[in-house]
Amino acid sequence: MSAKKKAQANAPAAVLRVHLWLEAGGGMLFGLGRVQLLELVERLGSLNQAAKALGMSYRAAWGRIKRTEQALGEALLVKASGRKGYELSDLSKALLKDFAAWHQEVEAFALKRAKERLPWDVQPFSGPAAGGAGGGEPGPAKS
């Protein structure tokens, strides 16, 4: 029996978890926390309600959105027409779609390489992924 087969026989189940984010100027630019926040704003129509759902203050959520907007030079949220609250800008909608696709591509590549190189039977994470609220992370969003 090869060393890899022997290790697989004795190894606990291994689940691949990938956390991706982008930084700019030494600070957070965009990651799963921002994805969660924007998705909840889209669903709830309120930054305050989205922040509460993630266990953070409105001020913290607003600060995260503003830092990303400043780095991008464009708004992520726009005032909802005819009512209180916010809607996602076209940029936000595109970022959510593209970030989710990028995350899935990186995760698929990482899984392929893990299966090729590591002695465990590595399986994909089956919980919420990027592009789905929850972002695959337990607890309050940090990005």
JSON list of C-alpha atoms in Angstrom, two decimals:
[
{"chain": "A", "resi": 1, "resn": "MET", "atom": "CA", "xyz": [0.00, 0.00, 0.00]},
{"chain": "A", "resi": 2, "resn": "SER", "atom": "CA", "xyz": [1.39, 3.42, -0.94]},
{"chain": "A", "resi": 3, "resn": "ALA", "atom": "CA", "xyz": [2.05, 6.09, 1.70]},
{"chain": "A", "resi": 4, "resn": "LYS", "atom": "CA", "xyz": [-0.78, 8.17, 0.25]},
{"chain": "A", "resi": 5, "resn": "LYS", "atom": "CA", "xyz": [-3.26, 5.26, 0.41]},
{"chain": "A", "resi": 6, "resn": "LYS", "atom": "CA", "xyz": [-2.14, 4.44, 3.96]},
{"chain": "A", "resi": 7, "resn": "ALA", "atom": "CA", "xyz": [-2.60, 8.07, 5.03]},
{"chain": "A", "resi": 8, "resn": "GLN", "atom": "CA", "xyz": [-6.04, 8.18, 3.38]},
{"chain": "A", "resi": 9, "resn": "ALA", "atom": "CA", "xyz": [-7.13, 5.04, 5.21]},
{"chain": "A", "resi": 10, "resn": "ASN", "atom": "CA", "xyz": [-6.24, 6.55, 8.61]},
{"chain": "A", "resi": 11, "resn": "ALA", "atom": "CA", "xyz": [-7.09, 10.20, 7.98]},
{"chain": "A", "resi": 12, "resn": "PRO", "atom": "CA", "xyz": [-10.18, 12.03, 9.14]},
{"chain": "A", "resi": 13, "resn": "ALA", "atom": "CA", "xyz": [-12.40, 13.55, 6.49]},
{"chain": "A", "resi": 14, "resn": "ALA", "atom": "CA", "xyz": [-10.81, 16.69, 5.06]},
{"chain": "A", "resi": 15, "resn": "VAL", "atom": "CA", "xyz": [-12.98, 19.54, 3.83]},
{"chain": "A", "resi": 16, "resn": "LEU", "atom": "CA", "xyz": [-11.52, 22.35, 1.74]},
{"chain": "A", "resi": 17, "resn": "ARG", "atom": "CA", "xyz": [-12.27, 25.86, 3.02]},
{"chain": "A", "resi": 18, "resn": "VAL", "atom": "CA", "xyz": [-11.08, 28.88, 1.05]},
{"chain": "A", "resi": 19, "resn": "HIS", "atom": "CA", "xyz": [-11.31, 32.45, 2.30]},
{"chain": "A", "resi": 20, "resn": "LEU", "atom": "CA", "xyz": [-10.45, 35.05, -0.32]},
{"chain": "A", "resi": 21, "resn": "TRP", "atom": "CA", "xyz": [-10.30, 38.80, -0.04]},
{"chain": "A", "resi": 22, "resn": "LEU", "atom": "CA", "xyz": [-8.66, 41.73, -1.75]},
{"chain": "A", "resi": 23, "resn": "GLU", "atom": "CA", "xyz": [-6.71, 44.49, -0.04]},
{"chain": "A", "resi": 24, "resn": "ALA", "atom": "CA", "xyz": [-5.73, 47.95, -1.24]},
{"chain": "A", "resi": 25, "resn": "GLY", "atom": "CA", "xyz": [-3.50, 50.45, 0.50]},
{"chain": "A", "resi": 26, "resn": "GLY", "atom": "CA", "xyz": [-3.00, 48.08, 3.42]},
{"chain": "A", "resi": 27, "resn": "GLY", "atom": "CA", "xyz": [-6.72, 47.75, 4.13]},
{"chain": "A", "resi": 28, "resn": "MET", "atom": "CA", "xyz": [-9.62, 45.53, 3.22]},
{"chain": "A", "resi": 29, "resn": "LEU", "atom": "CA", "xyz": [-11.08, 46.25, -0.22]},
{"chain": "A", "resi": 30, "resn": "PHE", "atom": "CA", "xyz": [-13.52, 43.41, -0.85]},
{"chain": "A", "resi": 31, "resn": "GLY", "atom": "CA", "xyz": [-14.16, 39.96, 0.56]},
{"chain": "A", "resi": 32, "resn": "LEU", "atom": "CA", "xyz": [-16.82, 37.58, 1.79]},
{"chain": "A", "resi": 33, "resn": "GLY", "atom": "CA", "xyz": [-17.92, 39.95, 4.54]},
{"chain": "A", "resi": 34, "resn": "ARG", "atom": "CA", "xyz": [-18.65, 42.68, 2.01]},
{"chain": "A", "resi": 35, "resn": "VAL", "atom": "CA", "xyz": [-20.45, 40.09, -0.12]},
{"chain": "A", "resi": 36, "resn": "GLN", "atom": "CA", "xyz": [-22.64, 39.11, 2.84]},
{"chain": "A", "resi": 37, "resn": "LEU", "atom": "CA", "xyz": [-23.39, 42.73, 3.67]},
{"chain": "A", "resi": 38, "resn": "LEU", "atom": "CA", "xyz": [-24.32, 43.70, 0.11]},
{"chain": "A", "resi": 39, "resn": "GLU", "atom": "CA", "xyz": [-26.47, 40.59, -0.40]},
{"chain": "A", "resi": 40, "resn": "LEU", "atom": "CA", "xyz": [-28.39, 41.34, 2.77]},
{"chain": "A", "resi": 41, "resn": "VAL", "atom": "CA", "xyz": [-28.88, 44.99, 1.78]},
{"chain": "A", "resi": 42, "resn": "GLU", "atom": "CA", "xyz": [-30.26, 43.74, -1.53]},
{"chain": "A", "resi": 43, "resn": "ARG", "atom": "CA", "xyz": [-32.61, 41.31, 0.20]},
{"chain": "A", "resi": 44, "resn": "LEU", "atom": "CA", "xyz": [-33.68, 43.54, 3.10]},
{"chain": "A", "resi": 45, "resn": "GLY", "atom": "CA", "xyz": [-33.45, 46.96, 1.44]},
{"chain": "A", "resi": 46, "resn": "SER", "atom": "CA", "xyz": [-31.78, 48.36, 4.54]},
{"chain": "A", "resi": 47, "resn": "LEU", "atom": "CA", "xyz": [-28.15, 48.72, 5.56]},
{"chain": "A", "resi": 48, "resn": "ASN", "atom": "CA", "xyz": [-29.22, 48.93, 9.20]},
{"chain": "A", "resi": 49, "resn": "GLN", "atom": "CA", "xyz": [-31.15, 45.65, 9.00]},
{"chain": "A", "resi": 50, "resn": "ALA", "atom": "CA", "xyz": [-28.30, 44.00, 7.08]},
{"chain": "A", "resi": 51, "resn": "ALA", "atom": "CA", "xyz": [-25.83, 45.11, 9.76]},
{"chain": "A", "resi": 52, "resn": "LYS", "atom": "CA", "xyz": [-28.06, 43.76, 12.53]},
{"chain": "A", "resi": 53, "resn": "ALA", "atom": "CA", "xyz": [-28.43, 40.44, 10.71]},
{"chain": "A", "resi": 54, "resn": "LEU", "atom": "CA", "xyz": [-24.63, 40.15, 10.67]},
{"chain": "A", "resi": 55, "resn": "GLY", "atom": "CA", "xyz": [-24.24, 41.17, 14.32]},
{"chain": "A", "resi": 56, "resn": "MET", "atom": "CA", "xyz": [-22.53, 44.49, 13.61]},
{"chain": "A", "resi": 57, "resn": "SER", "atom": "CA", "xyz": [-23.41, 48.10, 14.20]},
{"chain": "A", "resi": 58, "resn": "TYR", "atom": "CA", "xyz": [-24.78, 50.34, 11.47]},
{"chain": "A", "resi": 59, "resn": "ARG", "atom": "CA", "xyz": [-21.68, 52.51, 11.86]},
{"chain": "A", "resi": 60, "resn": "ALA", "atom": "CA", "xyz": [-19.35, 49.55, 11.25]},
{"chain": "A", "resi": 61, "resn": "ALA", "atom": "CA", "xyz": [-21.33, 48.46, 8.19]},
{"chain": "A", "resi": 62, "resn": "TRP", "atom": "CA", "xyz": [-21.43, 52.01, 6.82]},
{"chain": "A", "resi": 63, "resn": "GLY", "atom": "CA", "xyz": [-17.68, 52.38, 7.36]},
{"chain": "A", "resi": 64, "resn": "ARG", "atom": "CA", "xyz": [-16.93, 49.19, 5.46]},
{"chain": "A", "resi": 65, "resn": "ILE", "atom": "CA", "xyz": [-19.11, 50.21, 2.54]},
{"chain": "A", "resi": 66, "resn": "LYS", "atom": "CA", "xyz": [-17.60, 53.72, 2.48]},
{"chain": "A", "resi": 67, "resn": "ARG", "atom": "CA", "xyz": [-13.99, 52.44, 2.55]},
{"chain": "A", "resi": 68, "resn": "THR", "atom": "CA", "xyz": [-14.67, 50.20, -0.44]},
{"chain": "A", "resi": 69, "resn": "GLU", "atom": "CA", "xyz": [-16.52, 52.99, -2.27]},
{"chain": "A", "resi": 70, "resn": "GLN", "atom": "CA", "xyz": [-13.60, 55.37, -1.70]},
{"chain": "A", "resi": 71, "resn": "ALA", "atom": "CA", "xyz": [-11.11, 52.83, -3.02]},
{"chain": "A", "resi": 72, "resn": "LEU", "atom": "CA", "xyz": [-13.26, 52.16, -6.10]},
{"chain": "A", "resi": 73, "resn": "GLY", "atom": "CA", "xyz": [-14.29, 55.77, -6.67]},
{"chain": "A", "resi": 74, "resn": "GLU", "atom": "CA", "xyz": [-17.87, 54.67, -7.20]},
{"chain": "A", "resi": 75, "resn": "ALA", "atom": "CA", "xyz": [-20.98, 54.03, -5.07]},
{"chain": "A", "resi": 76, "resn": "LEU", "atom": "CA", "xyz": [-21.92, 50.53, -3.97]},
{"chain": "A", "resi": 77, "resn": "LEU", "atom": "CA", "xyz": [-25.30, 51.59, -2.60]},
{"chain": "A", "resi": 78, "resn": "VAL", "atom": "CA", "xyz": [-27.87, 54.04, -3.94]},
{"chain": "A", "resi": 79, "resn": "LYS", "atom": "CA", "xyz": [-30.93, 55.43, -2.19]},
{"chain": "A", "resi": 80, "resn": "ALA", "atom": "CA", "xyz": [-33.97, 53.31, -2.94]},
{"chain": "A", "resi": 81, "resn": "SER", "atom": "CA", "xyz": [-36.43, 55.09, -5.18]},
{"chain": "A", "resi": 82, "resn": "GLY", "atom": "CA", "xyz": [-39.66, 56.13, -3.50]},
{"chain": "A", "resi": 83, "resn": "ARG", "atom": "CA", "xyz": [-38.81, 54.76, -0.06]},
{"chain": "A", "resi": 84, "resn": "LYS", "atom": "CA", "xyz": [-36.25, 54.67, 2.71]},
{"chain": "A", "resi": 85, "resn": "GLY", "atom": "CA", "xyz": [-33.32, 52.36, 2.46]},
{"chain": "A", "resi": 86, "resn": "TYR", "atom": "CA", "xyz": [-30.82, 51.37, -0.19]},
{"chain": "A", "resi": 87, "resn": "GLU", "atom": "CA", "xyz": [-30.48, 49.39, -3.37]},
{"chain": "A", "resi": 88, "resn": "LEU", "atom": "CA", "xyz": [-27.34, 47.98, -4.89]},
{"chain": "A", "resi": 89, "resn": "SER", "atom": "CA", "xyz": [-25.63, 50.01, -7.57]},
{"chain": "A", "resi": 90, "resn": "ASP", "atom": "CA", "xyz": [-24.87, 48.38, -10.90]},
{"chain": "A", "resi": 91, "resn": "LEU", "atom": "CA", "xyz": [-21.25, 48.13, -9.74]},
{"chain": "A", "resi": 92, "resn": "SER", "atom": "CA", "xyz": [-22.30, 46.20, -6.61]},
{"chain": "A", "resi": 93, "resn": "LYS", "atom": "CA", "xyz": [-24.40, 43.79, -8.63]},
{"chain": "A", "resi": 94, "resn": "ALA", "atom": "CA", "xyz": [-21.49, 43.15, -11.00]},
{"chain": "A", "resi": 95, "resn": "LEU", "atom": "CA", "xyz": [-19.03, 42.75, -8.10]},
{"chain": "A", "resi": 96, "resn": "LEU", "atom": "CA", "xyz": [-21.25, 40.18, -6.40]},
{"chain": "A", "resi": 97, "resn": "LYS", "atom": "CA", "xyz": [-21.58, 38.17, -9.60]},
{"chain": "A", "resi": 98, "resn": "ASP", "atom": "CA", "xyz": [-17.89, 38.39, -10.53]},
{"chain": "A", "resi": 99, "resn": "PHE", "atom": "CA", "xyz": [-16.59, 37.77, -7.00]},
{"chain": "A", "resi": 100, "resn": "ALA", "atom": "CA", "xyz": [-18.76, 34.64, -6.70]},
{"chain": "A", "resi": 101, "resn": "ALA", "atom": "CA", "xyz": [-17.51, 33.33, -10.06]},
{"chain": "A", "resi": 102, "resn": "TRP", "atom": "CA", "xyz": [-13.88, 34.07, -9.13]},
{"chain": "A", "resi": 103, "resn": "HIS", "atom": "CA", "xyz": [-14.29, 32.41, -5.73]},
{"chain": "A", "resi": 104, "resn": "GLN", "atom": "CA", "xyz": [-15.77, 29.28, -7.33]},
{"chain": "A", "resi": 105, "resn": "GLU", "atom": "CA", "xyz": [-12.93, 29.11, -9.87]},
{"chain": "A", "resi": 106, "resn": "VAL", "atom": "CA", "xyz": [-10.24, 29.45, -7.19]},
{"chain": "A", "resi": 107, "resn": "GLU", "atom": "CA", "xyz": [-12.00, 26.93, -4.96]},
{"chain": "A", "resi": 108, "resn": "ALA", "atom": "CA", "xyz": [-12.28, 24.40, -7.81]},
{"chain": "A", "resi": 109, "resn": "PHE", "atom": "CA", "xyz": [-8.58, 24.84, -8.62]},
{"chain": "A", "resi": 110, "resn": "ALA", "atom": "CA", "xyz": [-7.61, 24.51, -4.94]},
{"chain": "A", "resi": 111, "resn": "LEU", "atom": "CA", "xyz": [-9.69, 21.34, -4.60]},
{"chain": "A", "resi": 112, "resn": "LYS", "atom": "CA", "xyz": [-8.13, 19.81, -7.70]},
{"chain": "A", "resi": 113, "resn": "ARG", "atom": "CA", "xyz": [-4.62, 20.55, -6.46]},
{"chain": "A", "resi": 114, "resn": "ALA", "atom": "CA", "xyz": [-5.38, 19.35, -2.93]},
{"chain": "A", "resi": 115, "resn": "LYS", "atom": "CA", "xyz": [-6.63, 16.02, -4.30]},
{"chain": "A", "resi": 116, "resn": "GLU", "atom": "CA", "xyz": [-3.49, 15.70, -6.45]},
{"chain": "A", "resi": 117, "resn": "ARG", "atom": "CA", "xyz": [-0.94, 16.67, -3.80]},
{"chain": "A", "resi": 118, "resn": "LEU", "atom": "CA", "xyz": [-2.27, 15.83, -0.36]},
{"chain": "A", "resi": 119, "resn": "PRO", "atom": "CA", "xyz": [-2.68, 12.39, 1.22]},
{"chain": "A", "resi": 120, "resn": "TRP", "atom": "CA", "xyz": [-6.30, 12.99, 2.26]},
{"chain": "A", "resi": 121, "resn": "ASP", "atom": "CA", "xyz": [-9.56, 12.51, 0.45]},
{"chain": "A", "resi": 122, "resn": "VAL", "atom": "CA", "xyz": [-10.28, 16.24, 0.31]},
{"chain": "A", "resi": 123, "resn": "GLN", "atom": "CA", "xyz": [-13.91, 17.16, -0.28]},
{"chain": "A", "resi": 124, "resn": "PRO", "atom": "CA", "xyz": [-15.45, 20.51, -1.20]},
{"chain": "A", "resi": 125, "resn": "PHE", "atom": "CA", "xyz": [-17.18, 22.57, 1.46]},
{"chain": "A", "resi": 126, "resn": "SER", "atom": "CA", "xyz": [-20.92, 22.07, 1.07]},
{"chain": "A", "resi": 127, "resn": "GLY", "atom": "CA", "xyz": [-22.20, 25.04, 3.09]},
{"chain": "A", "resi": 128, "resn": "PRO", "atom": "CA", "xyz": [-22.95, 28.54, 1.83]},
{"chain": "A", "resi": 129, "resn": "ALA", "atom": "CA", "xyz": [-20.31, 29.81, -0.58]},
{"chain": "A", "resi": 130, "resn": "ALA", "atom": "CA", "xyz": [-19.35, 33.21, -1.90]},
{"chain": "A", "resi": 131, "resn": "GLY", "atom": "CA", "xyz": [-22.32, 34.65, -3.60]},
{"chain": "A", "resi": 132, "resn": "GLY", "atom": "CA", "xyz": [-24.73, 33.19, -1.05]},
{"chain": "A", "resi": 133, "resn": "ALA", "atom": "CA", "xyz": [-25.52, 35.03, 2.17]},
{"chain": "A", "resi": 134, "resn": "GLY", "atom": "CA", "xyz": [-23.59, 33.39, 4.93]},
{"chain": "A", "resi": 135, "resn": "GLY", "atom": "CA", "xyz": [-20.49, 33.40, 2.76]},
{"chain": "A", "resi": 136, "resn": "GLY", "atom": "CA", "xyz": [-19.24, 30.13, 4.15]},
{"chain": "A", "resi": 137, "resn": "GLU", "atom": "CA", "xyz": [-18.13, 31.90, 7.31]},
{"chain": "A", "resi": 138, "resn": "PRO", "atom": "CA", "xyz": [-19.58, 31.44, 10.76]},
{"chain": "A", "resi": 139, "resn": "GLY", "atom": "CA", "xyz": [-20.25, 34.50, 12.89]},
{"chain": "A", "resi": 140, "resn": "PRO", "atom": "CA", "xyz": [-20.27, 38.19, 12.09]},
{"chain": "A", "resi": 141, "resn": "ALA", "atom": "CA", "xyz": [-18.65, 39.36, 8.90]},
{"chain": "A", "resi": 142, "resn": "LYS", "atom": "CA", "xyz": [-15.17, 40.76, 9.31]},
{"chain": "A", "resi": 143, "resn": "SER", "atom": "CA", "xyz": [-14.64, 42.24, 5.89]}
]
